[in-house]
Short mmCIF file of C-alpha atoms (C1' of nucleotides) in Angstrom, two decimals:
data_model
loop_
_atom_site.label_atom_id
_atom_site.label_comp_id
_atom_site.label_asym_id
_atom_site.label_seq_id
_atom_site.Cartn_x
_atom_site.Cartn_y
_atom_site.Cartn_z
CA MET A 1 57.34 61.86 39.72
CA ALA A 2 55.98 61.80 43.18
CA SER A 3 58.74 60.53 45.93
CA THR A 4 58.65 57.02 47.10
CA ALA A 5 57.48 57.86 50.40
CA GLN A 6 54.54 59.96 48.82
CA ARG A 7 53.66 56.93 46.73
CA THR A 8 53.86 54.41 49.60
CA ALA A 9 51.52 56.88 51.49
CA ASP A 10 49.16 56.94 48.84
CA LEU A 11 49.05 53.33 48.58
CA LEU A 12 48.57 52.68 52.17
CA ARG A 13 45.84 55.74 52.15
CA ARG A 14 43.92 53.58 49.51
CA ARG A 15 44.05 50.65 51.29
CA ILE A 16 42.97 52.26 54.51
CA THR A 17 40.29 54.10 53.07
CA GLN A 18 38.64 51.12 51.20
CA GLY A 19 38.59 49.16 54.13
CA ALA A 20 41.32 46.74 53.14
CA LEU A 21 43.36 47.26 56.42
CA ALA A 22 40.76 47.55 59.33
CA PRO A 23 40.91 49.95 61.88
CA GLY A 24 43.10 48.97 64.88
CA THR A 25 45.42 47.13 62.66
CA ARG A 26 49.15 47.49 63.64
CA LEU A 27 51.43 48.35 60.90
CA SER A 28 54.97 46.98 61.62
CA GLU A 29 57.48 48.55 59.80
CA GLU A 30 59.71 45.54 59.05
CA ALA A 31 56.84 43.63 57.63
CA LEU A 32 55.22 46.52 55.56
CA GLY A 33 58.44 47.55 54.43
CA GLU A 34 59.62 44.24 53.06
CA ALA A 35 56.04 43.70 51.58
CA MET A 36 55.84 46.95 49.91
CA GLY A 37 59.60 46.86 48.97
CA VAL A 38 60.83 50.29 50.66
CA SER A 39 63.19 50.80 53.40
CA ARG A 40 62.06 51.27 56.96
CA ASN A 41 63.20 54.76 56.71
CA THR A 42 61.16 55.62 53.88
CA LEU A 43 58.15 53.96 55.25
CA ARG A 44 58.32 56.15 58.39
CA GLU A 45 58.28 59.05 56.27
CA ALA A 46 55.14 57.58 54.70
CA PHE A 47 53.73 56.96 58.11
CA ARG A 48 54.49 60.66 59.12
CA LEU A 49 52.22 61.87 56.08
CA LEU A 50 49.46 59.42 56.93
CA ALA A 51 49.59 60.24 60.78
CA HIS A 52 49.01 63.98 59.43
CA ASP A 53 45.84 62.95 57.89
CA ARG A 54 44.94 61.36 61.10
CA LEU A 55 44.23 57.90 59.22
CA VAL A 56 46.90 56.22 61.21
CA ALA A 57 47.77 56.85 65.02
CA HIS A 58 51.37 56.90 65.86
CA GLU A 59 52.08 55.74 69.58
CA PRO A 60 55.52 56.14 70.48
CA ASN A 61 57.62 53.40 70.91
CA ARG A 62 54.66 51.00 70.09
CA GLY A 63 54.12 51.72 66.58
CA VAL A 64 51.47 52.95 64.21
CA PHE A 65 48.18 51.47 63.88
CA VAL A 66 45.09 52.17 61.49
CA ARG A 67 42.95 54.66 63.28
CA ARG A 68 40.11 53.77 65.16
CA LEU A 69 37.37 56.36 65.32
CA GLU A 70 35.68 56.96 68.79
CA VAL A 71 32.34 58.41 69.44
CA ALA A 72 34.13 61.84 70.14
CA ASP A 73 35.67 61.72 66.76
CA ILE A 74 32.79 61.28 64.93
CA THR A 75 30.99 64.22 66.63
CA ASP A 76 33.94 66.34 66.24
CA ILE A 77 34.30 65.70 62.32
CA TYR A 78 30.54 66.36 61.78
CA ALA A 79 30.57 69.48 64.26
CA VAL A 80 33.65 70.88 62.08
CA ARG A 81 32.30 69.86 58.55
CA THR A 82 29.24 71.70 59.77
CA THR A 83 31.03 74.74 60.35
CA LEU A 84 33.36 74.50 57.20
CA GLU A 85 30.32 73.67 54.49
CA SER A 86 28.08 76.07 56.30
CA ALA A 87 30.69 78.79 55.52
CA GLY A 88 30.72 77.44 51.76
CA VAL A 89 27.02 77.76 51.53
CA ARG A 90 27.14 81.15 52.86
CA ALA A 91 29.96 82.33 50.54
CA SER A 92 27.80 80.79 47.54
CA ALA A 93 26.77 84.09 46.24
CA THR A 94 30.32 85.54 45.87
CA ALA A 95 31.91 82.14 44.52
CA PRO A 96 32.72 81.93 40.75
CA ALA A 97 30.30 80.09 38.67
CA GLY A 98 32.60 77.25 38.10
CA GLN A 99 32.56 76.19 42.00
CA LEU A 100 28.77 75.81 41.73
CA ARG A 101 28.78 73.95 38.61
CA ALA A 102 31.20 71.39 40.56
CA VAL A 103 28.51 71.02 43.24
CA ALA A 104 25.98 70.12 40.89
CA GLU A 105 28.27 67.75 38.93
CA ALA A 106 28.96 65.68 42.06
CA VAL A 107 25.46 65.25 42.78
CA GLU A 108 24.97 63.93 39.11
CA ALA A 109 27.91 61.50 39.64
CA GLY A 110 26.14 60.36 42.59
CA GLU A 111 23.03 59.88 40.78
CA ALA A 112 24.50 57.92 38.01
CA ALA A 113 26.58 55.69 40.34
CA ALA A 114 23.45 54.73 42.21
CA ASP A 115 21.52 53.81 38.86
CA ALA A 116 24.76 51.49 38.46
CA ALA A 117 24.35 50.31 41.76
CA ASP A 118 27.91 50.96 42.31
CA TRP A 119 27.75 52.08 45.94
CA GLY A 120 31.25 52.50 46.36
CA GLN A 121 31.39 55.31 43.68
CA VAL A 122 28.10 56.88 45.47
CA GLY A 123 30.24 57.33 48.46
CA THR A 124 33.00 58.79 46.74
CA ALA A 125 30.46 60.99 44.95
CA ASP A 126 29.03 62.05 48.12
CA LEU A 127 32.41 63.13 49.70
CA ARG A 128 33.17 65.16 46.31
CA PHE A 129 29.89 66.87 46.94
CA HIS A 130 30.98 67.92 50.34
CA GLN A 131 34.32 68.86 49.34
CA ALA A 132 32.58 70.95 46.72
CA LEU A 133 30.38 72.77 49.24
CA GLY A 134 33.45 73.77 51.18
CA ALA A 135 35.37 74.70 48.13
CA LEU A 136 32.75 77.61 47.65
CA SER A 137 34.70 79.61 50.35
CA CYS A 138 37.35 79.52 47.86
CA SER A 139 40.05 78.95 50.54
CA SER A 140 42.79 76.59 49.96
CA ARG A 141 43.13 75.85 53.75
CA ILE A 142 39.53 74.98 54.14
CA ASP A 143 39.79 72.82 51.09
CA THR A 144 42.69 71.01 52.69
CA TYR A 145 40.97 70.68 56.18
CA LEU A 146 38.04 69.25 54.49
CA ALA A 147 40.05 66.80 52.34
CA GLY A 148 41.45 65.47 55.62
CA LEU A 149 38.24 65.66 57.33
CA LEU A 150 36.45 63.47 54.46
CA ALA A 151 39.64 61.01 54.18
CA GLU A 152 39.01 60.46 57.86
CA GLN A 153 35.35 60.05 57.68
CA ARG A 154 36.14 57.05 55.25
CA LEU A 155 37.59 55.28 58.12
CA ALA A 156 33.93 55.46 59.16
CA PHE A 157 32.38 54.34 55.79
CA ALA A 158 34.80 51.45 55.42
CA THR A 159 33.25 49.83 58.40
CA MET A 160 29.68 50.44 57.68
CA PRO A 161 27.65 47.33 57.32
CA SER A 162 25.78 48.19 54.00
CA GLN A 163 27.00 51.06 51.83
CA ARG A 164 23.83 51.07 50.19
CA LEU A 165 21.45 51.54 53.08
CA PHE A 166 23.75 54.37 54.36
CA HIS A 167 24.25 56.38 51.06
CA GLU A 168 20.92 55.98 49.43
CA PRO A 169 18.81 58.26 51.72
CA PHE A 170 21.12 61.06 51.53
CA LEU A 171 21.48 60.85 47.42
CA ARG A 172 18.13 63.00 47.42
CA ARG A 173 18.97 65.41 50.12
CA ASN A 174 22.60 66.18 48.18
CA ARG A 175 20.12 67.01 45.31
CA THR A 176 17.97 69.34 47.36
CA ILE A 177 20.80 71.21 48.89
CA ALA A 178 22.43 71.66 45.54
CA ASP A 179 19.07 72.72 43.72
CA LEU A 180 18.61 75.53 46.87
CA LEU A 181 22.03 76.77 46.02
CA THR A 182 21.47 77.27 42.62
CA ALA A 183 18.30 79.03 43.00
CA GLY A 184 20.28 81.58 45.34
CA ARG A 185 18.28 80.26 48.47
CA THR A 186 21.42 79.92 50.57
CA THR A 187 19.64 80.26 53.79
CA ALA A 188 17.32 77.48 53.20
CA ALA A 189 20.16 75.30 51.82
CA GLU A 190 22.24 75.77 55.16
CA ASP A 191 19.25 74.80 56.85
CA ALA A 192 19.00 71.56 55.00
CA LEU A 193 22.82 71.01 55.08
CA HIS A 194 22.25 71.35 59.07
CA ARG A 195 19.71 68.88 59.13
CA TYR A 196 21.67 66.55 56.69
CA LEU A 197 24.78 66.40 58.80
CA GLU A 198 23.05 66.04 61.94
CA ASP A 199 21.12 62.94 60.63
CA ALA A 200 24.09 61.54 58.92
CA CYS A 201 26.38 61.76 62.42
CA ARG A 202 23.38 60.26 64.01
CA THR A 203 23.72 57.27 61.75
CA VAL A 204 27.29 56.78 61.77
CA LEU A 205 27.25 56.89 65.50
CA ASP A 206 24.62 54.30 65.72
CA ALA A 207 26.22 51.97 63.34
CA LEU A 208 29.59 52.72 65.48
CA GLN A 209 27.81 51.75 68.56
CA LEU A 210 26.38 48.68 67.33
CA GLN A 211 29.85 47.62 66.09
CA LEU A 212 31.33 48.38 69.81
CA GLN A 213 28.32 46.31 71.45
CA LEU A 214 29.30 43.43 68.95
CA GLN A 215 33.13 43.65 69.65
CA GLU A 216 32.34 43.71 73.60
CA GLY A 217 29.71 40.77 73.29
CA PRO A 218 32.17 37.93 72.86
CA MET B 1 60.52 62.25 76.90
CA ALA B 2 59.56 63.43 73.35
CA SER B 3 61.29 62.11 70.47
CA THR B 4 64.54 63.72 68.80
CA ALA B 5 62.57 64.73 65.95
CA GLN B 6 59.92 66.46 68.04
CA ARG B 7 62.32 68.02 70.05
CA THR B 8 64.24 69.24 66.59
CA ALA B 9 61.15 70.37 65.19
CA ASP B 10 59.97 72.48 68.30
CA LEU B 11 63.61 74.15 68.63
CA LEU B 12 63.26 74.89 64.92
CA ARG B 13 59.78 76.10 65.18
CA ARG B 14 60.72 78.51 67.85
CA ARG B 15 63.45 80.02 65.79
CA ILE B 16 61.19 80.24 62.95
CA THR B 17 58.44 81.85 64.72
CA GLN B 18 60.66 84.34 66.82
CA GLY B 19 62.44 85.49 63.49
CA ALA B 20 66.02 84.07 64.04
CA LEU B 21 65.50 82.15 60.80
CA ALA B 22 63.86 84.70 58.21
CA PRO B 23 61.44 83.49 55.51
CA GLY B 24 63.10 82.04 52.48
CA THR B 25 66.21 80.57 54.41
CA ARG B 26 67.20 77.56 52.97
CA LEU B 27 67.50 74.85 55.63
CA SER B 28 70.36 72.49 54.51
CA GLU B 29 70.08 68.90 55.77
CA GLU B 30 73.55 68.35 56.17
CA ALA B 31 74.63 71.81 57.84
CA LEU B 32 71.67 71.99 60.13
CA GLY B 33 71.81 68.44 61.11
CA GLU B 34 75.54 68.91 62.16
CA ALA B 35 74.69 72.02 64.05
CA MET B 36 71.99 70.67 65.94
CA GLY B 37 73.71 67.15 66.51
CA VAL B 38 70.96 64.99 64.76
CA SER B 39 71.58 62.79 61.92
CA ARG B 40 69.88 63.86 58.24
CA ASN B 41 67.06 60.91 58.84
CA THR B 42 65.91 62.59 62.03
CA LEU B 43 66.13 65.88 60.81
CA ARG B 44 64.06 64.97 57.93
CA GLU B 45 61.30 63.85 60.05
CA ALA B 46 61.57 67.05 61.96
CA PHE B 47 61.03 68.96 58.50
CA ARG B 48 58.11 67.14 57.63
CA LEU B 49 56.48 68.11 61.12
CA LEU B 50 57.42 72.10 60.37
CA ALA B 51 55.92 71.50 56.83
CA HIS B 52 52.59 69.89 58.07
CA ASP B 53 52.44 73.41 59.92
CA ARG B 54 53.07 74.99 56.94
CA LEU B 55 55.99 76.77 58.56
CA VAL B 56 58.42 75.49 55.80
CA ALA B 57 58.16 74.72 52.44
CA HIS B 58 59.38 71.30 50.87
CA GLU B 59 60.50 71.69 47.27
CA PRO B 60 61.32 68.07 45.96
CA ASN B 61 64.95 67.67 45.16
CA ARG B 62 65.68 71.23 45.92
CA GLY B 63 65.42 71.38 49.92
CA VAL B 64 63.28 72.87 52.48
CA PHE B 65 63.03 76.86 52.99
CA VAL B 66 61.57 78.73 55.57
CA ARG B 67 58.24 79.74 54.44
CA ARG B 68 57.31 83.07 53.03
CA LEU B 69 54.06 84.30 53.06
CA GLU B 70 52.39 85.78 50.14
CA VAL B 71 49.43 88.26 49.90
CA ALA B 72 47.23 84.82 49.19
CA ASP B 73 48.40 83.17 52.12
CA ILE B 74 47.64 86.27 54.25
CA THR B 75 44.05 86.69 53.09
CA ASP B 76 43.32 83.16 53.49
CA ILE B 77 44.52 82.91 56.93
CA TYR B 78 42.31 85.60 57.80
CA ALA B 79 39.47 84.43 56.03
CA VAL B 80 39.68 80.93 57.88
CA ARG B 81 40.18 82.57 61.04
CA THR B 82 37.46 84.44 60.77
CA THR B 83 35.13 81.36 59.80
CA LEU B 84 36.71 79.42 62.88
CA GLU B 85 36.72 82.17 65.43
CA SER B 86 33.12 83.28 64.40
CA ALA B 87 31.76 80.04 65.14
CA GLY B 88 33.51 80.06 68.34
CA VAL B 89 31.80 83.26 69.25
CA ARG B 90 28.40 81.69 68.15
CA ALA B 91 28.97 78.72 70.32
CA SER B 92 29.96 80.63 73.26
CA ALA B 93 26.36 80.44 74.93
CA THR B 94 26.84 76.76 75.25
CA ALA B 95 30.59 76.77 75.87
CA PRO B 96 31.72 75.84 79.65
CA ALA B 97 32.26 78.56 81.80
CA GLY B 98 36.18 77.40 81.79
CA GLN B 99 36.46 78.20 78.18
CA LEU B 100 35.09 81.73 78.68
CA ARG B 101 37.46 82.61 81.62
CA ALA B 102 40.39 81.45 79.10
CA VAL B 103 39.49 84.41 76.60
CA ALA B 104 39.24 86.87 79.75
CA GLU B 105 42.65 85.74 81.13
CA ALA B 106 44.26 86.17 77.68
CA VAL B 107 43.14 89.49 77.32
CA GLU B 108 44.32 90.28 80.70
CA ALA B 109 47.77 88.64 80.06
CA GLY B 110 48.06 90.96 76.68
CA GLU B 111 47.22 94.00 79.07
CA ALA B 112 49.77 93.14 81.96
CA ALA B 113 52.53 92.43 79.13
CA ALA B 114 51.63 95.88 77.41
CA ASP B 115 51.99 97.59 80.91
CA ALA B 116 55.38 96.01 80.98
CA ALA B 117 56.12 97.02 77.64
CA ASP B 118 56.86 93.54 76.62
CA TRP B 119 55.45 93.65 72.94
CA GLY B 120 56.69 89.99 72.11
CA GLN B 121 54.59 88.79 75.06
CA VAL B 122 51.73 90.86 73.98
CA GLY B 123 51.64 89.23 70.67
CA THR B 124 51.82 86.06 72.42
CA ALA B 125 48.77 86.85 74.49
CA ASP B 126 47.03 88.15 71.36
CA LEU B 127 47.46 84.64 69.80
CA ARG B 128 46.30 83.22 72.94
CA PHE B 129 42.99 85.20 72.89
CA HIS B 130 42.34 84.10 69.33
CA GLN B 131 43.07 80.42 70.16
CA ALA B 132 40.74 80.74 72.99
CA LEU B 133 37.90 82.34 70.66
CA GLY B 134 38.18 79.39 68.75
CA ALA B 135 38.18 77.08 71.73
CA LEU B 136 34.78 78.01 72.37
CA SER B 137 33.73 75.52 69.77
CA CYS B 138 34.74 72.85 71.73
CA SER B 139 36.32 71.14 69.02
CA SER B 140 39.74 69.39 69.23
CA ARG B 141 40.34 69.48 65.42
CA ILE B 142 39.19 73.22 65.31
CA ASP B 143 41.77 73.88 68.08
CA THR B 144 44.57 72.05 66.04
CA TYR B 145 43.53 74.27 62.85
CA LEU B 146 43.78 77.33 64.44
CA ALA B 147 47.01 76.52 66.36
CA GLY B 148 48.37 75.78 63.01
CA LEU B 149 47.18 79.09 61.49
CA LEU B 150 48.26 81.27 64.27
CA ALA B 151 52.01 79.59 64.10
CA GLU B 152 51.78 80.49 60.65
CA GLN B 153 50.66 83.96 61.14
CA ARG B 154 53.63 84.11 63.46
CA LEU B 155 55.91 84.21 60.39
CA ALA B 156 54.20 87.40 59.33
CA PHE B 157 54.37 89.01 62.82
CA ALA B 158 58.14 88.17 62.99
CA THR B 159 58.68 90.55 59.80
CA MET B 160 56.72 93.38 61.30
CA PRO B 161 58.82 96.34 61.60
CA SER B 162 57.31 97.43 65.05
CA GLN B 163 55.65 95.14 67.10
CA ARG B 164 54.21 97.92 69.38
CA LEU B 165 52.66 99.73 66.64
CA PHE B 166 51.01 96.62 65.16
CA HIS B 167 49.88 95.00 68.60
CA GLU B 168 48.82 97.96 70.75
CA PRO B 169 45.71 99.25 68.89
CA PHE B 170 44.02 95.69 69.13
CA LEU B 171 44.63 95.24 72.83
CA ARG B 172 41.30 97.72 73.54
CA ARG B 173 39.59 95.59 70.72
CA ASN B 174 40.44 92.38 72.21
CA ARG B 175 39.04 93.79 75.58
CA THR B 176 35.79 94.89 73.80
CA ILE B 177 35.27 91.42 72.37
CA ALA B 178 35.67 89.60 75.51
CA ASP B 179 33.66 92.06 77.48
CA LEU B 180 30.66 91.66 75.00
CA LEU B 181 31.01 87.91 75.29
CA THR B 182 30.75 87.84 78.97
CA ALA B 183 27.90 90.09 78.50
CA GLY B 184 26.15 87.25 76.50
CA ARG B 185 26.05 89.82 73.59
CA THR B 186 27.54 87.25 71.00
CA THR B 187 26.04 88.65 67.86
CA ALA B 188 27.65 92.19 68.67
CA ALA B 189 30.89 90.28 69.58
CA GLU B 190 30.92 88.55 66.05
CA ASP B 191 30.61 91.88 64.38
CA ALA B 192 33.30 93.49 66.37
CA LEU B 193 35.51 90.43 65.59
CA HIS B 194 34.79 90.64 61.75
CA ARG B 195 35.69 94.21 61.90
CA TYR B 196 38.95 93.22 63.65
CA LEU B 197 40.11 90.77 61.50
CA GLU B 198 39.43 92.72 58.72
CA ASP B 199 41.59 95.54 59.86
CA ALA B 200 44.31 93.32 61.07
CA CYS B 201 44.32 91.52 57.56
CA ARG B 202 44.75 95.04 56.01
CA THR B 203 47.60 95.94 58.71
CA VAL B 204 49.31 92.94 57.67
CA LEU B 205 48.90 93.19 54.04
CA ASP B 206 50.31 96.87 53.99
CA ALA B 207 53.25 95.94 55.73
CA LEU B 208 53.92 93.09 53.38
CA GLN B 209 53.50 94.68 50.43
CA LEU B 210 56.07 97.74 51.74
CA GLN B 211 58.30 95.01 52.56
CA LEU B 212 58.15 93.48 48.91
CA GLN B 213 58.77 96.74 47.61
CA LEU B 214 61.71 97.46 49.72
CA GLN B 215 63.16 94.12 48.33
CA GLU B 216 62.53 94.85 44.76
CA GLY B 217 63.92 98.72 45.07
CA PRO B 218 67.72 97.54 45.18
"C1'" DG C 1 47.19 35.06 92.52
"C1'" DC C 2 50.51 38.90 92.62
"C1'" DC C 3 54.83 41.00 91.87
"C1'" DG C 4 59.29 41.42 89.63
"C1'" DA C 5 63.35 40.01 86.68
"C1'" DG C 6 64.56 38.84 82.40
"C1'" DG C 7 64.31 37.90 77.37
"C1'" DG C 8 62.63 38.84 72.64
"C1'" DA C 9 60.63 41.74 69.67
"C1'" DT C 10 59.87 46.30 67.80
"C1'" DT C 11 60.52 50.89 67.51
"C1'" DG C 12 64.09 55.03 67.95
"C1'" DT C 13 68.07 57.12 65.99
"C1'" DT C 14 72.49 57.08 63.79
"C1'" DC C 15 75.58 55.98 60.33
"C1'" DA C 16 77.43 55.25 55.65
"C1'" DA C 17 76.91 54.49 50.90
"C1'" DC C 18 74.86 55.29 46.40
"C1'" DA C 19 71.42 56.91 43.03
"C1'" DA C 20 69.08 60.77 41.01
"C1'" DA C 21 68.02 65.54 40.51
"C1'" DA C 22 69.12 70.48 40.48
"C1'" DG C 23 72.30 74.14 39.75
"C1'" DC C 24 76.81 75.80 38.47
"C1'" DT C 25 80.85 76.15 35.51
"C1'" DT C 26 83.13 75.85 31.32
"C1'" DA C 27 83.83 74.87 26.87
"C1'" DG C 28 82.49 75.32 22.27
"C1'" DC C 29 79.90 77.32 18.58
"C1'" DC C 30 77.54 80.66 15.74
"C1'" DG D 1 79.91 88.65 22.46
"C1'" DG D 2 76.28 85.71 23.74
"C1'" DC D 3 73.72 81.35 23.54
"C1'" DT D 4 73.71 76.02 24.10
"C1'" DA D 5 75.07 71.99 25.71
"C1'" DA D 6 78.07 68.94 28.13
"C1'" DG D 7 80.19 68.12 32.57
"C1'" DC D 8 81.09 68.50 37.21
"C1'" DT D 9 79.65 69.85 42.02
"C1'" DT D 10 76.45 69.74 45.45
"C1'" DT D 11 72.35 68.62 47.67
"C1'" DT D 12 68.50 65.56 48.49
"C1'" DG D 13 66.30 60.76 47.79
"C1'" DT D 14 66.64 56.07 49.16
"C1'" DT D 15 68.46 52.12 51.24
"C1'" DG D 16 70.73 48.90 54.44
"C1'" DA D 17 72.76 47.74 58.64
"C1'" DA D 18 73.97 48.68 62.96
"C1'" DC D 19 73.07 49.76 67.92
"C1'" DA D 20 70.25 51.73 71.94
"C1'" DA D 21 66.13 52.35 74.08
"C1'" DT D 22 61.52 50.94 75.09
"C1'" DC D 23 58.03 47.87 75.51
"C1'" DC D 24 55.51 43.36 76.13
"C1'" DC D 25 55.33 38.79 77.35
"C1'" DT D 26 56.70 34.98 79.99
"C1'" DC D 27 58.83 33.05 83.82
"C1'" DG D 28 59.72 32.13 88.29
"C1'" DG D 29 59.46 33.52 93.09
"C1'" DC D 30 56.99 34.74 96.93
#
DNA sequence: GCCGAGGGATTGTTCAACAAAAGCTTAGCC
DNA sequence: GGCTAAGCTTTTGTTGAACAATCCCTCGGC
């Protein structure tokens, strides 16, 4: 069985990535510890794990807060994703067949979820698709990096006004990239991926800036 | 002032990367805590930080051990470094001048250390050079990743039989890459970097396998 | 209105204790 | 003799309490 700290971190991670704990929320050691039935020490261990994933920010002597993504974070995340996922696409020629199948499966999962109008699941499938792209590099460290980036990304997703408007346009583009990949047209796939990530980055940035304006207004 | 856990982790990190704590060494909570004058709780926090950098491996209910790099680790580290450092080289055209200067400075530091026959410093300068290459991407996350990879890499350096034989051949190649970069010949620089990392990877692997054989012998 | 002192709340760190797991020893059996 | 298994020992996992250090807010003085 996983350790208590691990389980506590997992639970908090889920709450954060699902938006139940909004960015900027302060996570009090005493209150949370009591609520979750763990000691302060254990909770602090869990915080360390989450801080490592950049889901919370630890400010010394002040506490830990649910991470609030800034413009620089978004652009950086997308820049790194571009680097890592592109590397995966370029490595697709030498990747085992199973990895390519995982890409296709993620696309199908997304389409199925869209048919069921389950936009939360569409988001999950989308992240799985990009994780699968990175996995084409067959590098456990790249897998880890990308998993962290995508978890962080969820911080942005969770605060999106409409999951549907955000995810729907990208379903078809995922399909396009996957098809280009299975057809062996890696260069075309890489180009499509670049454009995809650029557009997605802009969309997220727009939504973020809209949010910041709304916050400043009142 | 940094927290006690942070300082403890830094001290241990230095001991590990300098080879004072050999790979495979078990780090007992009680013994180490007493030796370093910190409580078990604080030490556990420090362990988390080090585990995050992959300098130690945490085996549940068994303890933490100084990481022992395997063949798969070495190849993975070099593969990821290739991806990240290449991305930096490709971005060199748009990088601020200061970043390019940092690359040149790292090369010069390495040459100066070689003149002084300080091979430990040569190793440090070498890592700084590669960190500077990655920094050309102007991405804080890539910087973080590379810093972790290079710290992990030191685990391999520390067990090298001869620092000099290992580092000396790469001094000139660092210079070559830096010169190609400042000349704006990024494609040539990227090619040189690829060959460099391939050769370095092979060298480290050879040394590692030699070590494994020596261990198994008796 | 600005500045500093004081108080309250929260985190940082330590200690002591017990539960839980892993590894070693020893006893018993075939 | 070698193997299995129970029991013991050691170490980690987790908790609770305690105190110091730090930050933040409030209150008072100027």
